[in-house]
Amino acid sequence: MPDDRRAVRRTFRVGRFTCELTIPVLGAGGIAAATCEWSPSVPERLSDAEQTVYATELQRALAEAMEARS
């Protein structure tokens, strides 16, 4: 990622897993792909509670990225 690009980075627990989410912050019209890295491995399945945690953290990160665009 070039040095002039900003990114929102969040690391959070989802059950026994850790998720590291990176969302590049681009100007209007920019296209970017978020990356999500899991450890110790990618979960095969998340429980309903874990899905809720993941969705909540994802929404927070997306909102932060949108706010940083301004």
Coordinates of N, CA and C in Angstrom, one line a residue:
M1 N 0.9 -1.2 0.0 CA 0.0 0.0 0.0 C 0.9 1.2 0.0
P2 N 0.7 2.2 -0.9 CA 1.5 3.4 -0.9 C 1.4 4.1 0.4
D3 N 2.5 4.9 0.7 CA 2.5 5.6 1.9 C 1.5 6.7 2.0
D4 N 1.0 7.2 0.9 CA 0.0 8.3 0.9 C -1.4 7.8 1.1
R5 N -1.6 6.5 1.2 CA -2.9 5.9 1.5 C -3.1 5.7 2.9
R6 N -4.2 6.0 3.4 CA -4.6 5.7 4.8 C -5.4 4.5 4.9
A7 N -5.5 3.9 6.0 CA -6.3 2.7 6.2 C -6.8 2.6 7.6
V8 N -8.0 2.0 7.7 CA -8.6 1.8 9.0 C -8.2 0.3 9.3
R9 N -7.6 0.1 10.5 CA -7.2 -1.2 10.9 C -7.9 -1.5 12.2
R10 N -8.5 -2.7 12.3 CA -9.1 -3.1 13.6 C -8.7 -4.6 13.8
T11 N -8.4 -4.8 15.0 CA -8.1 -6.2 15.5 C -9.1 -6.5 16.6
F12 N -9.8 -7.6 16.5 CA -10.8 -7.9 17.5 C -11.0 -9.4 17.6
R13 N -11.5 -9.8 18.8 CA -11.7 -11.3 19.1 C -13.1 -11.6 18.6
V14 N -13.2 -12.8 18.0 CA -14.5 -13.4 17.6 C -14.4 -14.9 18.2
G15 N -14.9 -15.1 19.4 CA -14.8 -16.4 20.0 C -13.3 -16.7 20.3
R16 N -12.9 -17.8 19.8 CA -11.4 -18.2 20.0 C -10.5 -17.6 18.9
F17 N -11.1 -17.0 18.0 CA -10.3 -16.4 16.8 C -10.0 -14.9 17.0
T18 N -9.0 -14.5 16.3 CA -8.7 -13.1 16.2 C -8.8 -12.7 14.8
C19 N -9.5 -11.6 14.5 CA -9.7 -11.1 13.2 C -8.9 -9.7 13.1
E20 N -8.1 -9.6 12.0 CA -7.5 -8.4 11.7 C -8.0 -7.9 10.4
L21 N -8.8 -6.7 10.5 CA -9.5 -6.2 9.3 C -8.8 -4.9 8.9
T22 N -8.5 -4.8 7.6 CA -7.9 -3.5 7.1 C -8.7 -3.0 5.9
I23 N -9.1 -1.8 6.0 CA -9.9 -1.1 5.0 C -9.2 0.1 4.5
P24 N -8.7 0.1 3.3 CA -8.1 1.3 2.7 C -9.1 2.5 2.7
V25 N -8.6 3.7 3.0 CA -9.5 4.9 2.9 C -9.1 5.6 1.7
L26 N -10.0 5.7 0.7 CA -9.8 6.4 -0.6 C -10.8 7.5 -0.7
G27 N -10.5 8.4 -1.6 CA -11.3 9.5 -1.9 C -12.6 9.1 -2.7
A28 N -13.5 10.0 -3.0 CA -14.7 9.7 -3.7 C -14.4 9.0 -5.0
G29 N -15.1 7.9 -5.3 CA -15.0 7.2 -6.5 C -13.9 6.1 -6.4
G30 N -13.1 6.1 -5.4 CA -12.1 5.1 -5.2 C -12.6 3.7 -5.0
I31 N -11.9 2.7 -5.5 CA -12.3 1.4 -5.3 C -11.3 0.6 -4.6
A32 N -11.6 0.0 -3.5 CA -10.6 -0.7 -2.7 C -11.2 -2.0 -2.2
A33 N -10.4 -2.9 -1.8 CA -10.8 -4.2 -1.2 C -10.3 -4.3 0.2
A34 N -11.2 -4.6 1.1 CA -10.8 -4.8 2.5 C -10.1 -6.2 2.6
T35 N -9.2 -6.3 3.6 CA -8.6 -7.6 3.8 C -9.0 -8.0 5.2
C36 N -9.2 -9.3 5.4 CA -9.5 -9.8 6.7 C -8.6 -11.0 6.9
E37 N -7.8 -11.0 8.0 CA -6.9 -12.1 8.3 C -7.3 -12.6 9.6
W38 N -7.4 -14.0 9.7 CA -7.9 -14.7 10.9 C -6.7 -15.5 11.4
S39 N -6.7 -15.5 12.8 CA -5.7 -16.4 13.4 C -6.4 -17.1 14.6
P40 N -6.1 -18.3 14.9 CA -5.0 -19.1 14.4 C -5.3 -19.6 13.0
S41 N -6.6 -19.6 12.5 CA -7.0 -20.1 11.2 C -8.3 -19.5 10.9
V42 N -8.7 -19.6 9.6 CA -10.0 -19.1 9.2 C -11.1 -20.0 9.8
P43 N -12.0 -19.4 10.5 CA -13.1 -20.3 11.1 C -13.9 -21.0 10.0
E44 N -14.2 -22.2 10.3 CA -15.1 -22.9 9.3 C -16.6 -22.5 9.5
R45 N -16.9 -22.1 10.7 CA -18.3 -21.6 11.0 C -18.2 -20.7 12.2
L46 N -19.1 -19.7 12.2 CA -19.2 -18.9 13.4 C -20.6 -19.1 14.0
S47 N -20.7 -19.1 15.3 CA -22.0 -19.2 16.0 C -22.8 -17.9 15.8
D48 N -24.0 -17.9 16.1 CA -24.8 -16.7 16.0 C -24.2 -15.6 16.8
A49 N -23.8 -15.8 18.0 CA -23.1 -14.8 18.8 C -21.9 -14.3 18.1
E50 N -21.0 -15.2 17.6 CA -19.8 -14.8 16.9 C -20.1 -14.0 15.7
Q51 N -21.1 -14.4 14.9 CA -21.5 -13.6 13.7 C -21.9 -12.2 14.1
T52 N -22.6 -12.1 15.2 CA -23.0 -10.7 15.7 C -21.8 -9.9 16.0
V53 N -20.8 -10.5 16.7 CA -19.6 -9.7 17.1 C -18.9 -9.3 15.8
Y54 N -18.7 -10.2 14.8 CA -18.0 -9.9 13.6 C -18.8 -8.8 12.8
A55 N -20.1 -8.9 12.7 CA -20.9 -7.9 11.9 C -20.8 -6.5 12.6
T56 N -20.9 -6.5 13.9 CA -20.8 -5.2 14.7 C -19.4 -4.6 14.4
E57 N -18.4 -5.3 14.6 CA -17.0 -4.8 14.4 C -16.8 -4.4 12.9
L58 N -17.3 -5.1 12.0 CA -17.2 -4.8 10.6 C -17.9 -3.4 10.3
Q59 N -19.1 -3.3 10.8 CA -19.9 -2.0 10.6 C -19.1 -0.8 11.3
R60 N -18.5 -1.0 12.4 CA -17.8 0.0 13.1 C -16.6 0.5 12.2
A61 N -15.9 -0.5 11.6 CA -14.7 -0.2 10.8 C -15.1 0.5 9.5
L62 N -16.2 0.0 8.9 CA -16.7 0.7 7.7 C -17.2 2.1 8.0
A63 N -17.8 2.3 9.1 CA -18.2 3.7 9.4 C -17.0 4.6 9.6
E64 N -16.0 4.0 10.3 CA -14.8 4.8 10.5 C -14.1 5.1 9.2
A65 N -14.1 4.2 8.3 CA -13.4 4.4 7.0 C -14.2 5.5 6.2
M66 N -15.5 5.5 6.3 CA -16.3 6.5 5.6 C -16.1 7.9 6.2
E67 N -16.0 7.9 7.5 CA -15.8 9.2 8.2 C -14.4 9.7 7.9
A68 N -13.4 8.9 7.8 CA -12.0 9.3 7.4 C -11.9 9.8 6.0
R69 N -12.9 9.4 5.2 CA -12.9 9.9 3.8 C -13.1 11.4 3.7
S70 N -13.9 11.9 4.6 CA -14.3 13.3 4.6 C -13.2 14.3 4.9

